[in-house]
Coordinates of N, CA, C and O and ligand atoms in Angstrom, one line a residue:
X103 N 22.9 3.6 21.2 CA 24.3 4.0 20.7 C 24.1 4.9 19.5 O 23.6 4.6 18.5
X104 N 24.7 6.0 19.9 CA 24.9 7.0 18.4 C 25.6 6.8 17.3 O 26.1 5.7 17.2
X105 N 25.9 7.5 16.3 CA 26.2 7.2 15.3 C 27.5 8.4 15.2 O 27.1 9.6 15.4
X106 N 29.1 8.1 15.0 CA 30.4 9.0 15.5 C 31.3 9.1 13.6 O 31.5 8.3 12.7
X107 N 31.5 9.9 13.7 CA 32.2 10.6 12.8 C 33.7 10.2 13.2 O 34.3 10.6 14.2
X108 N 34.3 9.3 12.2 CA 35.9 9.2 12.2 C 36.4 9.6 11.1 O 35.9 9.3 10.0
X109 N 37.5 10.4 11.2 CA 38.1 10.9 9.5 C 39.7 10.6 9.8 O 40.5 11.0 10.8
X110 N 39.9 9.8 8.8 CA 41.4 9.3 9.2 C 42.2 10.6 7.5 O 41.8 10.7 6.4
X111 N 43.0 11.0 8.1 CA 43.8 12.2 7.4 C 44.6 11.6 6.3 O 45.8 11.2 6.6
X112 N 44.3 11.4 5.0 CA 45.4 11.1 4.0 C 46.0 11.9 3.3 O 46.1 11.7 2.1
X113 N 46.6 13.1 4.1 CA 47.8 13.8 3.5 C 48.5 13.3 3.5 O 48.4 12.3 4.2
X114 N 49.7 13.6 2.6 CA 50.8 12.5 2.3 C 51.7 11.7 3.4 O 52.1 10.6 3.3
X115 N 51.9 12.6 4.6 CA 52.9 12.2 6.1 C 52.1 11.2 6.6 O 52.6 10.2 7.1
X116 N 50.8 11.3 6.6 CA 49.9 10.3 7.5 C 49.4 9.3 6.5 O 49.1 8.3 7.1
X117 N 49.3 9.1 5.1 CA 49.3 8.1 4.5 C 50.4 7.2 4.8 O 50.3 6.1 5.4
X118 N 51.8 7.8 4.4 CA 52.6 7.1 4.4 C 53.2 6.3 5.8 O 54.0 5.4 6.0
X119 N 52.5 7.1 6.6 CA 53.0 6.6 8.3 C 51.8 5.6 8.7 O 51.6 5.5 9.9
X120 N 51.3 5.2 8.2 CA 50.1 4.1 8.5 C 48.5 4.3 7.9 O 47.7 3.3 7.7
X121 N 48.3 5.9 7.5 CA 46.8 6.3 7.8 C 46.5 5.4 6.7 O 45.3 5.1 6.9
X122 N 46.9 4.8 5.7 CA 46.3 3.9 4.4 C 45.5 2.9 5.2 O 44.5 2.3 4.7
X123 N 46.2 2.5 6.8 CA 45.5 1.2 7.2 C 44.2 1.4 7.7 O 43.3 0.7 7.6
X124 N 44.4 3.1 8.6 CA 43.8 3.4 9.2 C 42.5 3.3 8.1 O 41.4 3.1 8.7
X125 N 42.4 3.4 7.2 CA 41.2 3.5 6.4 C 40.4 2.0 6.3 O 39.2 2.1 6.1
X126 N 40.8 1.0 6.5 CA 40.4 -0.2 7.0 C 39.5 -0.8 8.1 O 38.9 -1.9 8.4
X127 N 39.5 0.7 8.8 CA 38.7 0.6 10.1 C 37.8 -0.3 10.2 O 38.1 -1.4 10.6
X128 N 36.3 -0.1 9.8 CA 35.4 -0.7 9.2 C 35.5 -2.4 9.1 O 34.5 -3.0 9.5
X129 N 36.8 -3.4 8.4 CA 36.3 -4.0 8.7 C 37.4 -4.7 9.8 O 37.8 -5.9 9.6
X130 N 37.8 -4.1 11.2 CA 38.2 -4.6 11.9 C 36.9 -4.5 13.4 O 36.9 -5.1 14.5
X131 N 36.2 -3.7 13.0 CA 34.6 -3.3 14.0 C 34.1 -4.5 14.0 O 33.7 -5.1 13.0
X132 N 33.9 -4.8 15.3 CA 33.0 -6.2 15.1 C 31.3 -5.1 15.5 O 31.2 -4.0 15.9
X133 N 30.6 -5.8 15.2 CA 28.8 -5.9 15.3 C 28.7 -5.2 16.9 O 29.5 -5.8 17.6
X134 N 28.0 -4.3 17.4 CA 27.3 -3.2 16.3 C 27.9 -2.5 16.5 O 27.3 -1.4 16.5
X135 N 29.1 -2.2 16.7 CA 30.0 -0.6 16.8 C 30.6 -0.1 14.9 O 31.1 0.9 14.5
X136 N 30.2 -0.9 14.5 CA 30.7 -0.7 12.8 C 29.4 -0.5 12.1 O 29.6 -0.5 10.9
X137 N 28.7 -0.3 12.4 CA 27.0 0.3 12.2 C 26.9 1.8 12.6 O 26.1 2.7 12.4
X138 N 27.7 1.6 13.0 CA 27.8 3.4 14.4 C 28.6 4.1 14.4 O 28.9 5.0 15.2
X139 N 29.5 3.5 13.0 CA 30.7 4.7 12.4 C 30.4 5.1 11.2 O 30.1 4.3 10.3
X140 N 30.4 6.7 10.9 CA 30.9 7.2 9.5 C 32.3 7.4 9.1 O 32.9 8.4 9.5
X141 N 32.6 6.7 8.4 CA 33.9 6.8 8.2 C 34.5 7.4 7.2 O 34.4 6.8 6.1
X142 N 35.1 8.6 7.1 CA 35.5 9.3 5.9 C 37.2 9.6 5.7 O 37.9 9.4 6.8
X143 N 38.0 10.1 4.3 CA 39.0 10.3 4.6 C 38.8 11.5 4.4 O 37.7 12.0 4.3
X144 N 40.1 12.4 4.3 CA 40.8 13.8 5.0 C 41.6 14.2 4.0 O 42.6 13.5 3.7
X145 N 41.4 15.4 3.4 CA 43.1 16.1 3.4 C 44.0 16.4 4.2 O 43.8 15.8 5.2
X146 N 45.0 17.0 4.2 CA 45.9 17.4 5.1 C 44.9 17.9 6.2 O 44.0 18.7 5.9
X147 N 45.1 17.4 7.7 CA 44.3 18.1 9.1 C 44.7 19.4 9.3 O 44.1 20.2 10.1
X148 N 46.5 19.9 8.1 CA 47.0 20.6 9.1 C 47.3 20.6 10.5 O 47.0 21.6 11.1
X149 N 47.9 19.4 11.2 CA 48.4 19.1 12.3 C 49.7 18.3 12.0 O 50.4 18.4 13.0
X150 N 50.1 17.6 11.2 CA 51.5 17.3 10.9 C 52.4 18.6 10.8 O 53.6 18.2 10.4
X151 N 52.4 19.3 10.8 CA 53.7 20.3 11.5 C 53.6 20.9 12.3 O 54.3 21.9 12.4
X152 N 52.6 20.5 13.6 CA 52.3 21.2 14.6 C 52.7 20.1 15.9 O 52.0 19.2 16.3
X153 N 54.2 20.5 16.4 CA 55.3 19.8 17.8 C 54.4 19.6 18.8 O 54.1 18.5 19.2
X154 N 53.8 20.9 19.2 CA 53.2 21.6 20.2 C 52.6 20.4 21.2 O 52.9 20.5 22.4
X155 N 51.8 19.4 20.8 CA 51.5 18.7 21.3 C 52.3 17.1 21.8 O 51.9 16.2 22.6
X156 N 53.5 17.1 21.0 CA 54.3 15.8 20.8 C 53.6 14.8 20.2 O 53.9 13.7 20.6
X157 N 52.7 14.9 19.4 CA 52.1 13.9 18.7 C 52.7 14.2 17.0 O 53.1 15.2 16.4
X158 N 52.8 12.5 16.5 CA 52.6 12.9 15.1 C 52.1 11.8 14.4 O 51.6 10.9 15.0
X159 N 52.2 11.7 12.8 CA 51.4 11.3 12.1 C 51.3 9.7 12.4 O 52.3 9.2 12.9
X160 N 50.2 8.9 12.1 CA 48.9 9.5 11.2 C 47.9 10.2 12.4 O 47.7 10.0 13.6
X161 N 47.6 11.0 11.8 CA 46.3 11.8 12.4 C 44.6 11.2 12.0 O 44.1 10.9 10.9
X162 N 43.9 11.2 13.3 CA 42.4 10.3 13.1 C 41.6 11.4 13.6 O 42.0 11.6 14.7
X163 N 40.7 12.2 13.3 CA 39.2 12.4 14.1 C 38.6 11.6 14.3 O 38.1 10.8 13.4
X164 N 38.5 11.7 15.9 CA 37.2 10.8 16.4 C 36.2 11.2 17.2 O 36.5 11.7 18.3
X165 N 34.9 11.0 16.7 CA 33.7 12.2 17.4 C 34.5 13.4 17.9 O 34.5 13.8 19.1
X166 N 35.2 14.1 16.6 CA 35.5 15.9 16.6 C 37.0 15.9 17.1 O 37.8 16.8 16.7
X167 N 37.4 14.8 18.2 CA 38.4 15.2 18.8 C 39.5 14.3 18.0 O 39.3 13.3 17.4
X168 N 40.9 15.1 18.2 CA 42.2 14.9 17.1 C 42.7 14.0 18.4 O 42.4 14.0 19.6
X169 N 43.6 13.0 17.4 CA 44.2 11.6 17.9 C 45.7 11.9 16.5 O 45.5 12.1 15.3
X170 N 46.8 12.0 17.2 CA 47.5 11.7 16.8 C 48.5 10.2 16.9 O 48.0 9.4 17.6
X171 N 49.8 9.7 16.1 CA 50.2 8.5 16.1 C 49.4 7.5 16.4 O 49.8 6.6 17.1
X172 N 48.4 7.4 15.9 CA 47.5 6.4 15.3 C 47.6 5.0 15.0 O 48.2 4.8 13.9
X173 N 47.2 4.0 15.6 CA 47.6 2.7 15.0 C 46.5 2.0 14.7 O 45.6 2.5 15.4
X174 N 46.1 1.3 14.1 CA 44.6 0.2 13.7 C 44.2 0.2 15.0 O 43.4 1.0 15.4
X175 N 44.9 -0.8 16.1 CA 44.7 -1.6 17.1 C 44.1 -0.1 17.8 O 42.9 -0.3 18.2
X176 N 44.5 1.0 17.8 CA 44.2 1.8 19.2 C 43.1 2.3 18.7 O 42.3 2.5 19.5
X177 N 42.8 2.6 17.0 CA 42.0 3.7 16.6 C 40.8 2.4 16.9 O 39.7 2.9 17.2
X178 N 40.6 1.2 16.8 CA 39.5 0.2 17.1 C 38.8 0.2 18.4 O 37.7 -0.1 18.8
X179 N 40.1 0.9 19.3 CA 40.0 0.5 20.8 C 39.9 2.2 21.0 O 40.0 2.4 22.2
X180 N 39.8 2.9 20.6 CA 39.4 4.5 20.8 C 38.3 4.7 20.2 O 37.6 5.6 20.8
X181 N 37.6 4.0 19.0 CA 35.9 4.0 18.6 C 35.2 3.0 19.5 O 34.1 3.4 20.0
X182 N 35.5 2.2 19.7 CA 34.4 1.1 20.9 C 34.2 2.2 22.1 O 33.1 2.7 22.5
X183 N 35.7 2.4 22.5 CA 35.4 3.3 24.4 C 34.1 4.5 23.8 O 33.0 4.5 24.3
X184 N 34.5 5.2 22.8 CA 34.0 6.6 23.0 C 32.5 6.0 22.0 O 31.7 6.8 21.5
X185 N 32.3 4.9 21.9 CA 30.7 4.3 21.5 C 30.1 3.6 22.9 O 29.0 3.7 23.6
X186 N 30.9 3.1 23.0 CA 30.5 2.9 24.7 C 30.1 3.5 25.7 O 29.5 2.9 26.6
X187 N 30.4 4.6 25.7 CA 30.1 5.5 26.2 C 28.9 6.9 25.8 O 28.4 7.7 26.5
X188 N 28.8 6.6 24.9 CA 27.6 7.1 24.1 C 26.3 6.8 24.6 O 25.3 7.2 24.1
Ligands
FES305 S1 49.2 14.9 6.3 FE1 47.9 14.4 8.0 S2 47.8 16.1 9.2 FE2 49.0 16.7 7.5

């Protein structure tokens, strides 16, 4: 299993829309997928004013690719699949 880059965005729209939780990540990872995250935070992604996709805040990278409307529960269950798959 590799080791995946998550950057949860704490510009101000996505702090206040959950990303503060999202920063928690870490200890909702059970053994060994929380070994196999770097977890960092973000400035603005510059993607909260962008419709185009119908997503909005909080904003997560995960292994490179953008995840908008973000919740704990999904961003746990979006690092396992894409370590799983690794
Ligand atoms: S505040 Fe998160 S993308 Fe702008």
């Amino acid at each position: 299993m590799r080791t995946i880059v998550v950057t949860v965005c704490s510009g101000t729209a996505c702090y206040i829309l959950g990303g503060s939780d999202l920063l928690t990540l870490r200890d909702h990872l059970e053994e060994p997928y929380s070994r196999h995250v770097m977890l960092a935070g973000s400035p603005c992604l510059n993607r909260c004013k962008d419709r185009s996709e119908n997503k909005r805040p909080p904003y997560v990278t995960v292994d490179g690719k953008v995840y908008g409307n973000m919740t704990l529960e999904t961003l746990v269950k979006t690092v396992q699949s894409v370590l799983d798959a690794s």
